[in-house]
Coordinates of C-alpha atoms (C1' of nucleotides) in Angstrom, one line a residue:
Chain F
X1 CA 8.7 -10.3 -20.9
X2 CA 7.4 -13.9 -20.3
X3 CA 8.4 -13.6 -16.6
X4 CA 6.4 -10.8 -16.6
X5 CA 3.4 -12.0 -17.6
X6 CA 3.9 -14.6 -15.3
X7 CA 4.6 -12.5 -12.2
X8 CA 1.6 -10.2 -13.3
X9 CA -0.8 -13.3 -13.3
X10 CA 0.7 -14.2 -10.1
X11 CA 0.0 -10.7 -8.9
X12 CA -3.6 -10.7 -10.1
X13 CA -4.5 -14.4 -8.7
X14 CA -3.2 -13.9 -5.7
X15 CA -4.6 -10.1 -5.3
X16 CA -7.8 -11.9 -6.1
X17 CA -7.5 -14.5 -3.5
X18 CA -6.4 -12.1 -1.2
X19 CA -9.5 -9.8 -1.6
X20 CA -11.8 -12.7 -1.8
X21 CA -10.4 -14.3 1.6
X22 CA -10.7 -11.1 3.2
X23 CA -14.2 -10.9 1.8
X24 CA -14.9 -14.2 3.5
X25 CA -12.9 -14.2 6.3
X26 CA -15.8 -14.6 8.4
X27 CA -15.9 -17.9 6.9
X28 CA -12.5 -19.0 5.5
X29 CA -9.9 -19.8 8.1
X30 CA -6.9 -18.3 6.9
X31 CA -5.6 -15.6 4.4
X32 CA -2.8 -16.0 2.3
X33 CA -0.1 -13.5 1.5
X34 CA 2.7 -13.5 -1.2
X35 CA 6.0 -12.9 0.2
X36 CA 8.8 -11.7 -1.8
X37 CA 11.1 -14.3 0.1
X38 CA 11.1 -16.0 3.4
X39 CA 10.3 -13.9 6.2
X40 CA 10.7 -14.9 10.0
X41 CA 7.4 -14.6 11.8
X42 CA 9.4 -12.1 14.2
X43 CA 10.2 -9.8 11.0
X44 CA 6.6 -10.2 10.1
X45 CA 5.7 -9.2 13.2
X46 CA 7.8 -5.8 13.2
X47 CA 6.3 -4.8 10.3
X48 CA 2.9 -5.3 10.9
X49 CA 1.0 -3.3 12.9
X50 CA -0.1 -4.9 16.3
X51 CA -3.4 -4.8 15.6
X52 CA -2.9 -7.6 12.8
X53 CA -1.8 -10.3 15.5
X54 CA -0.2 -9.5 18.9
X55 CA 2.9 -12.1 18.5
X56 CA 1.8 -14.8 20.4
X57 CA 2.3 -18.1 19.9
X58 CA -1.2 -19.0 18.6
X59 CA -1.3 -15.8 16.0
X60 CA 2.0 -16.5 14.5
X61 CA 1.5 -16.8 10.9
X62 CA 3.0 -19.7 8.9
X63 CA 5.2 -19.4 5.9
X64 CA 4.6 -21.9 3.5
X65 CA 6.7 -22.7 0.5
X66 CA 4.9 -23.0 -3.0
X67 CA 5.5 -23.2 -6.5
X68 CA 3.7 -20.7 -8.6
X69 CA 4.1 -20.5 -12.1
X70 CA 7.2 -22.1 -11.8
X71 CA 8.7 -19.6 -9.6
X72 CA 9.1 -20.4 -6.1
X73 CA 6.9 -18.7 -3.7
X74 CA 6.2 -18.0 0.0
X75 CA 2.8 -18.0 1.3
X76 CA 2.0 -16.3 4.4
X77 CA -1.1 -18.0 6.1
X78 CA -2.4 -15.9 8.9
X79 CA -4.4 -17.2 11.3
X80 CA -7.9 -15.4 11.4
X81 CA -9.0 -14.3 14.7
X82 CA -6.9 -11.4 13.7
X83 CA -8.7 -8.0 13.3
X84 CA -7.8 -8.6 9.5
X85 CA -11.0 -7.3 8.1
X86 CA -10.3 -3.8 7.4
X87 CA -6.6 -4.0 6.6
X88 CA -6.4 -6.3 3.8
X89 CA -3.5 -8.6 3.2
X90 CA 0.0 -6.9 3.0
X91 CA 2.3 -8.1 0.4
X92 CA 6.0 -7.6 1.8
X93 CA 8.5 -6.5 -0.3
X94 CA 11.7 -7.5 1.4
X95 CA 14.2 -6.8 -1.6
X96 CA 17.5 -8.3 -0.3
X97 CA 19.5 -5.8 -2.6
X98 CA 17.6 -3.1 -4.2
X99 CA 16.0 -5.5 -6.6
X100 CA 12.6 -3.6 -5.9
X101 CA 12.8 0.0 -6.0
X102 CA 12.0 3.1 -7.3
X103 CA 10.3 5.4 -5.2
X104 CA 12.2 8.7 -5.3
X105 CA 12.9 10.3 -2.1
X106 CA 9.7 12.3 -0.7
X107 CA 10.7 15.8 -1.8
X108 CA 11.7 14.3 -5.2
X109 CA 8.8 12.3 -5.4
X110 CA 7.0 14.1 -7.9
X111 CA 8.2 11.8 -10.8
X112 CA 5.5 13.8 -13.0
X113 CA 4.7 12.4 -15.8
X114 CA 6.7 9.3 -15.0
X115 CA 3.3 7.4 -16.0
X116 CA 4.4 5.1 -18.8
X117 CA 8.2 5.9 -18.7
X118 CA 9.3 4.2 -16.0
X119 CA 7.0 1.1 -16.9
X120 CA 8.6 1.2 -20.0
X121 CA 11.8 1.2 -18.5
X122 CA 11.1 -1.4 -16.4
X123 CA 11.8 -4.2 -18.8
X124 CA 15.5 -4.0 -18.0
X125 CA 15.3 -7.2 -15.7
X126 CA 12.4 -5.6 -13.9
X127 CA 13.0 -2.4 -12.4
X128 CA 9.3 -2.3 -10.7
X129 CA 8.7 1.2 -10.8
X130 CA 6.1 1.4 -8.0
X131 CA 6.4 5.4 -8.3
X132 CA 3.8 7.6 -8.2
X133 CA 2.8 6.7 -11.8
X134 CA -0.7 7.1 -12.3
X135 CA -0.8 3.8 -14.1
X136 CA 0.8 1.7 -11.6
X137 CA 2.7 -1.4 -11.8
X138 CA -0.8 -3.3 -11.3
X139 CA -2.0 -1.5 -14.4
X140 CA -4.6 0.5 -12.1
X141 CA -4.5 4.0 -11.5
X142 CA -3.9 5.4 -8.1
X143 CA -4.2 8.8 -6.5
X144 CA -2.2 9.2 -3.7
X145 CA -4.6 11.0 -0.8
X146 CA -2.1 10.7 2.4
X147 CA 0.7 9.7 3.9
X148 CA 2.1 9.2 7.3
X149 CA 4.9 8.0 9.4
X150 CA 3.5 5.2 11.6
X151 CA 4.6 4.8 15.0
X152 CA 7.3 2.2 15.5
X153 CA 7.4 2.0 11.5
X154 CA 10.7 2.7 9.9
X155 CA 9.3 4.3 7.0
X156 CA 7.0 6.7 5.8
X157 CA 3.5 4.9 4.8
X158 CA 1.6 6.3 1.8
X159 CA -2.0 6.2 0.8
X160 CA -3.5 5.7 -2.5
X161 CA -6.9 5.1 -3.7
X162 CA -7.5 3.5 -7.2
X163 CA -9.0 6.8 -9.4
X164 CA -11.5 4.5 -11.5
X165 CA -15.0 5.9 -10.6
X166 CA -16.9 4.4 -7.9
X167 CA -13.8 2.1 -7.2
X168 CA -12.9 2.0 -3.7
X169 CA -9.9 -0.2 -3.6
X170 CA -6.9 1.5 -1.8
X171 CA -3.2 0.6 -1.4
X172 CA -0.8 1.5 0.9
X173 CA 2.8 1.3 0.5
X174 CA 6.1 2.1 2.1
X175 CA 9.4 2.7 1.1
X176 CA 12.9 2.7 2.6
X177 CA 14.7 6.1 2.4
X178 CA 16.7 5.4 -0.4
X179 CA 13.1 4.7 -2.3
X180 CA 13.0 1.2 -2.2
X181 CA 9.9 -0.5 -1.8
X182 CA 9.5 -2.0 1.2
X183 CA 5.7 -3.2 1.8
X184 CA 2.5 -3.1 -0.3
X185 CA -1.2 -3.6 1.0
X186 CA -4.3 -3.8 -1.3
X187 CA -7.3 -3.3 0.4
X188 CA -10.5 -4.4 -1.5
X189 CA -10.6 -5.5 -4.9
X190 CA -11.0 -3.7 -8.6
X191 CA -14.5 -5.0 -10.2
X192 CA -13.6 -2.7 -13.3
X193 CA -11.1 -3.3 -16.0
X194 CA -7.8 -2.1 -16.2
X195 CA -7.2 1.1 -17.7
X196 CA -6.5 0.9 -21.2
X197 CA -2.9 0.9 -21.9
X198 CA -0.7 -0.7 -24.3
X199 CA 1.8 -1.5 -22.0
X200 CA 3.4 -4.9 -22.9
X201 CA 2.8 -5.8 -19.2
X202 CA 2.3 -3.5 -16.5
X203 CA 4.0 -5.5 -14.3
X204 CA 5.6 -4.1 -11.8
X205 CA 6.8 -4.9 -8.2
X206 CA 3.8 -5.7 -6.6
X207 CA 5.7 -8.9 -6.0
X208 CA 9.5 -8.8 -6.3
X209 CA 9.1 -12.5 -6.3
X210 CA 11.5 -12.4 -9.2
X211 CA 13.5 -14.8 -7.8
X212 CA 13.6 -16.4 -11.0
X213 CA 14.3 -19.9 -9.7
X214 CA 15.2 -22.3 -12.5
Chain S
dC1 C1' -7.1 25.3 -15.9
dC2 C1' -6.7 20.5 -14.2
dG3 C1' -4.9 16.8 -11.9
dC4 C1' -2.2 15.6 -8.7
dT5 C1' 0.8 15.8 -4.4
dT6 C1' 1.6 17.6 -0.3
dT7 C1' 0.6 18.1 4.6
dG8 C1' -1.6 19.3 8.7
dA9 C1' -5.9 18.9 10.7
dC10 C1' -9.3 16.1 12.0
dC11 C1' -11.8 11.4 13.1
dG12 C1' -13.0 7.6 15.0
dG13 C1' -11.6 3.0 17.1
dT14 C1' -8.4 1.4 20.4
dT15 C1' -5.9 1.1 24.9
Chain G
dT1 C1' -12.6 9.6 30.3
dA2 C1' -8.6 10.7 27.9
dA3 C1' -4.3 9.8 25.5
dC4 C1' -2.7 7.7 21.4
dC5 C1' -2.8 6.1 16.6
dG6 C1' -3.5 4.8 12.3
dG7 C1' -6.4 6.5 8.3
dT8 C1' -8.6 9.9 5.9
dC9 C1' -9.7 15.1 4.6
dA10 C1' -9.0 18.9 2.1
dA11 C1' -7.1 23.3 1.0
dA12 C1' -3.0 24.9 -0.9
dG13 C1' 0.7 24.5 -4.1
dC14 C1' 2.8 22.4 -8.3
dG15 C1' 3.5 21.2 -12.9

DNA sequence: CCGCTTTGACCGGTT
DNA sequence: TAACCGGTCAAAGCG
């Protein structure tokens, strides 16, 4: 629970940071993203759309190790000059052994009423439950408005909008065939409180940063 | 009936 | 200019 809280805080903190960075991207010189584990620039490039950076040396992101809430994290610093303005930051979720997961396979993906259940059940360790619950891991409600298999991508990308009236925040996620969450992108920032839930911590897998380095 | 997902079509930016 | 591609729309279907 404590770790949940920490994770949640970290998520919020970095979502804000990220979004702010994006907004001010014309001024700032870099964007930070939180990675669940260290990824090579090559791997990153593979996962990102080519629009993010062209893979040339000078555009390579730097992975920086930091301590965050007593946890070891990896920050990805992306040199601007990449057209990130419209895309938002990408938070990679490279789960190693299925620690993060649970998007049901496309057909089954209905998971109705998974709203609170999966969240609550996510107390075991923390199965992130980034499924299609209305109230998601980050505490907001999302509505899916599309999905697509992006060229060159191994997995299908799903598009979600925040359901809060007038909120324009979107997110994209990619899940592997067996339902494991692979990738999340948040676009924009919420300027409204999270919907009311009595969730202990609507934590989720926004970051699979639970490396529990002790 | 309502809110959501699904999914093919469409749009606009990029090459 | 056209082809390509990622993102979005919206009708249909579902629970």
